[in-house]
Each structure stands twice: as C-alpha cells, then as structure tokens.
Amino acid sequence: MRITKVTTKTGDQGYTTLGDGSHVSKDNLRIHCLGSIDELNASIGFARVTLSENHAADLESIQNDLFNIGGEISIPAVEKPLLHKDRVDFLEKRIKSINKQLLPLEEFIIPGGSETGARLHVARSICRRAELDLVSLNNTEKLSTDILKYVNRLSDYLFVLARLVIDISGGKETQWNRRD
C-alpha cells in the first residue's frame, strides 16, 4: 500500500473506507478497534524511545505486529492472517524470561516507579482497553483467535516489562495500600 495523500476529504461526512473497499461509518465498531490499536501503538512508541536497545527492538517488533492486527481488522473476512501464530509464542517467551528476573508479587502495585515504567503502565492500560474493544467486535464479527490471544499476552508483557525497567532503574514499586 502506498499512501500518496494524507488528506483525502472522503471522511468529511463521517464515513471511511475499509481495506476491502467497503464504506462504513466512523463510529463502526471495527473503526473503533482500529483507533484503539493505533492508540496502543503510539503509546508503545512513547515508551520505546526511553528503553535500552534490546527492549526497544522488541517493542518495535510488537509495533509492527499491531500494524498487522490493524490490517486484519480493516479487512472483514480476511483470508490470510497478517499476524503470525508464532508471535503469541514470542510474547510468552519474553514474559517467562522477564518473570525469572523479578521478585514475586505480593500485592497489586500502583503504576509508576520510574518514567519508563509509568509509560509502559499507560501502554498496558491502553492495551487492556483495546482488548475489550476487540472482544466486543469478536462478539459480532469473528476475529482470528490469535489476535485476541496476542493482545491479551501483550498486556501481560507490558506489565512485566514495566516491573523490570523499574527494578533496573533503581525505582521503587509501590504496593497497593489496602485500608481495612
């Protein structure tokens, strides 16, 4: 796909075109999901610029996965999935590797701890919301189960990565203070 013109004026009346050429209202659930995935991708980019090279490379790879997910969402009844099944395995391996480096959780933690950790927690919360949007779309128009698995694992990955970078930076995780 080549984007030759950013301003097309075709959306001025509240409609847009999907990847299959069909026209839908901009408040269509499929378009809502595309916006959520785009927001998630931007928030990951915001976190990525503050990370070490290895973790930044993983996040850039994830951002490409999010474009593939967006591509699938933009084409109803896509025949060939753009998100490869092994990408869920990629996230699971990264989660397992990072978890080995962390102390076990004893309580919920309050997002923050360091600038990068806070950025990753923002991305994680946007990921959770994007997942809910995708589940809503899946309830009416079936999506690839790999998309749903991937986004679910991605929020877990962002959580453990946030914990790791907070630890590495010397920041402190603040546990939820349950007031009985």
Short mmCIF file of C-alpha atoms in Angstrom, two decimals:
data_model
loop_
_atom_site.label_atom_id
_atom_site.label_comp_id
_atom_site.label_asym_id
_atom_site.label_seq_id
_atom_site.Cartn_x
_atom_site.Cartn_y
_atom_site.Cartn_z
CA MET A 1 0.00 0.00 0.00
CA ARG A 2 1.34 3.41 -0.92
CA ILE A 3 -0.02 6.47 0.83
CA THR A 4 0.30 9.33 -1.60
CA LYS A 5 -2.13 11.74 0.02
CA VAL A 6 -2.94 12.18 3.71
CA THR A 7 -5.93 14.50 3.30
CA THR A 8 -8.49 12.77 1.11
CA LYS A 9 -11.65 14.57 2.31
CA THR A 10 -13.54 11.29 1.91
CA GLY A 11 -14.19 11.14 5.65
CA ASP A 12 -15.70 14.60 5.97
CA GLN A 13 -19.23 13.19 6.18
CA GLY A 14 -18.37 10.71 8.93
CA TYR A 15 -17.62 7.69 6.75
CA THR A 16 -14.40 5.88 5.91
CA THR A 17 -13.25 3.05 3.68
CA LEU A 18 -12.07 -0.32 4.96
CA GLY A 19 -9.25 -2.29 3.39
CA ASP A 20 -11.71 -4.30 1.29
CA GLY A 21 -13.17 -1.12 -0.22
CA SER A 22 -16.40 -1.13 1.78
CA HIS A 23 -17.62 2.15 3.28
CA VAL A 24 -18.61 2.30 6.95
CA SER A 25 -19.48 4.95 9.49
CA LYS A 26 -16.54 6.19 11.52
CA ASP A 27 -18.37 5.06 14.66
CA ASN A 28 -18.42 1.47 13.39
CA LEU A 29 -17.01 -0.95 15.98
CA ARG A 30 -14.34 -2.12 13.54
CA ILE A 31 -13.12 1.50 13.15
CA HIS A 32 -13.24 1.94 16.92
CA CYS A 33 -10.94 -1.10 17.28
CA LEU A 34 -8.57 0.32 14.68
CA GLY A 35 -8.38 3.53 16.71
CA SER A 36 -7.67 1.59 19.90
CA ILE A 37 -4.89 -0.39 18.23
CA ASP A 38 -3.44 2.84 16.81
CA GLU A 39 -3.51 4.47 20.27
CA LEU A 40 -1.83 1.39 21.75
CA ASN A 41 0.84 1.50 19.05
CA ALA A 42 1.54 5.19 19.71
CA SER A 43 1.74 4.63 23.48
CA ILE A 44 4.23 1.81 22.97
CA GLY A 45 6.29 4.12 20.77
CA PHE A 46 6.22 6.71 23.55
CA ALA A 47 7.66 4.13 25.96
CA ARG A 48 10.07 2.64 23.42
CA VAL A 49 12.11 5.83 23.00
CA THR A 50 13.23 5.60 26.64
CA LEU A 51 14.25 1.93 26.65
CA SER A 52 17.53 0.07 26.18
CA GLU A 53 18.28 -1.26 22.71
CA ASN A 54 17.13 -4.86 23.35
CA HIS A 55 13.77 -3.96 24.83
CA ALA A 56 13.28 -1.17 22.29
CA ALA A 57 13.83 -3.68 19.47
CA ASP A 58 11.19 -5.98 20.97
CA LEU A 59 8.74 -3.10 21.22
CA GLU A 60 9.39 -2.06 17.63
CA SER A 61 8.68 -5.64 16.58
CA ILE A 62 5.44 -5.50 18.59
CA GLN A 63 4.51 -2.23 16.89
CA ASN A 64 4.81 -3.99 13.53
CA ASP A 65 2.54 -6.74 14.89
CA LEU A 66 -0.01 -4.08 15.81
CA PHE A 67 0.04 -2.82 12.21
CA ASN A 68 -0.62 -6.40 11.09
CA ILE A 69 -3.53 -6.64 13.54
CA GLY A 70 -4.87 -3.35 12.19
CA GLY A 71 -4.55 -4.72 8.68
CA GLU A 72 -6.60 -7.77 9.61
CA ILE A 73 -9.24 -5.69 11.33
CA SER A 74 -9.52 -3.36 8.34
CA ILE A 75 -10.38 -6.26 6.02
CA PRO A 76 -13.57 -8.08 7.04
CA ALA A 77 -13.37 -11.80 6.21
CA VAL A 78 -9.61 -11.64 5.63
CA GLU A 79 -8.48 -14.89 4.08
CA LYS A 80 -4.79 -14.88 5.03
CA PRO A 81 -3.96 -13.71 8.56
CA LEU A 82 -1.33 -10.99 8.78
CA LEU A 83 -0.43 -11.74 12.41
CA HIS A 84 1.59 -14.94 12.50
CA LYS A 85 0.75 -17.52 15.19
CA ASP A 86 4.36 -17.60 16.42
CA ARG A 87 4.04 -14.01 17.66
CA VAL A 88 1.95 -15.19 20.64
CA ASP A 89 4.79 -17.61 21.46
CA PHE A 90 7.27 -14.73 21.15
CA LEU A 91 5.39 -12.78 23.84
CA GLU A 92 5.03 -15.81 26.09
CA LYS A 93 8.77 -16.49 25.92
CA ARG A 94 9.58 -12.86 26.72
CA ILE A 95 7.14 -12.86 29.66
CA LYS A 96 8.68 -16.04 31.07
CA SER A 97 12.22 -14.69 30.67
CA ILE A 98 11.40 -11.37 32.35
CA ASN A 99 9.45 -13.02 35.17
CA LYS A 100 12.54 -15.06 36.10
CA GLN A 101 14.32 -11.78 36.84
CA LEU A 102 11.58 -10.36 39.09
CA LEU A 103 10.60 -10.88 42.69
CA PRO A 104 7.15 -12.42 43.06
CA LEU A 105 4.26 -10.01 43.52
CA GLU A 106 2.80 -9.88 46.99
CA GLU A 107 0.13 -7.29 46.28
CA PHE A 108 -1.19 -5.13 43.47
CA ILE A 109 1.23 -2.38 42.55
CA ILE A 110 0.45 1.25 41.84
CA PRO A 111 1.57 2.22 38.32
CA GLY A 112 4.63 4.46 38.32
CA GLY A 113 8.04 3.70 39.74
CA SER A 114 10.07 5.40 37.01
CA GLU A 115 9.35 7.44 33.90
CA THR A 116 9.73 4.47 31.56
CA GLY A 117 7.83 2.20 33.93
CA ALA A 118 4.96 4.68 34.04
CA ARG A 119 4.93 4.93 30.24
CA LEU A 120 4.75 1.14 29.99
CA HIS A 121 1.90 1.06 32.52
CA VAL A 122 0.00 3.58 30.39
CA ALA A 123 0.57 1.37 27.34
CA ARG A 124 -0.58 -1.66 29.35
CA SER A 125 -3.83 0.02 30.36
CA ILE A 126 -4.49 1.12 26.77
CA CYS A 127 -3.80 -2.48 25.73
CA ARG A 128 -6.43 -3.74 28.19
CA ARG A 129 -9.00 -1.34 26.74
CA ALA A 130 -8.07 -2.32 23.17
CA GLU A 131 -8.58 -5.94 24.17
CA LEU A 132 -12.08 -5.15 25.44
CA ASP A 133 -12.88 -3.38 22.16
CA LEU A 134 -11.63 -6.40 20.19
CA VAL A 135 -13.74 -8.77 22.30
CA SER A 136 -16.80 -6.61 21.56
CA LEU A 137 -16.06 -6.79 17.84
CA ASN A 138 -15.43 -10.53 18.08
CA ASN A 139 -18.88 -10.96 19.65
CA THR A 140 -20.46 -9.68 16.44
CA GLU A 141 -17.85 -10.46 13.76
CA LYS A 142 -15.41 -13.29 14.44
CA LEU A 143 -11.75 -12.30 14.59
CA SER A 144 -8.72 -14.54 14.49
CA THR A 145 -8.23 -16.14 17.90
CA ASP A 146 -4.54 -15.28 17.52
CA ILE A 147 -5.39 -11.56 17.62
CA LEU A 148 -7.29 -11.97 20.89
CA LYS A 149 -4.53 -14.12 22.42
CA TYR A 150 -1.81 -11.75 21.26
CA VAL A 151 -3.39 -8.63 22.72
CA ASN A 152 -4.09 -10.45 25.98
CA ARG A 153 -0.45 -11.58 26.25
CA LEU A 154 0.76 -8.13 25.22
CA SER A 155 -0.77 -6.51 28.29
CA ASP A 156 0.98 -9.12 30.46
CA TYR A 157 4.26 -8.46 28.65
CA LEU A 158 3.95 -4.70 29.14
CA PHE A 159 3.24 -5.27 32.85
CA VAL A 160 6.30 -7.44 33.49
CA LEU A 161 8.49 -5.20 31.32
CA ALA A 162 7.36 -2.18 33.37
CA ARG A 163 8.30 -4.03 36.54
CA LEU A 164 11.70 -4.96 35.11
CA VAL A 165 12.65 -1.47 33.95
CA ILE A 166 11.57 -0.02 37.29
CA ASP A 167 13.82 -2.54 39.04
CA ILE A 168 16.77 -1.94 36.69
CA SER A 169 16.49 1.84 37.03
CA GLY A 170 16.53 1.63 40.81
CA GLY A 171 12.95 2.83 41.01
CA LYS A 172 10.54 1.51 43.58
CA GLU A 173 7.31 -0.34 43.08
CA THR A 174 4.65 0.97 45.40
CA GLN A 175 2.24 -1.68 46.61
CA TRP A 176 -1.43 -1.04 46.91
CA ASN A 177 -2.16 0.09 50.45
CA ARG A 178 -5.36 -1.67 51.33
CA ARG A 179 -7.01 0.34 54.03
CA ASP A 180 -9.07 -2.09 56.08
#
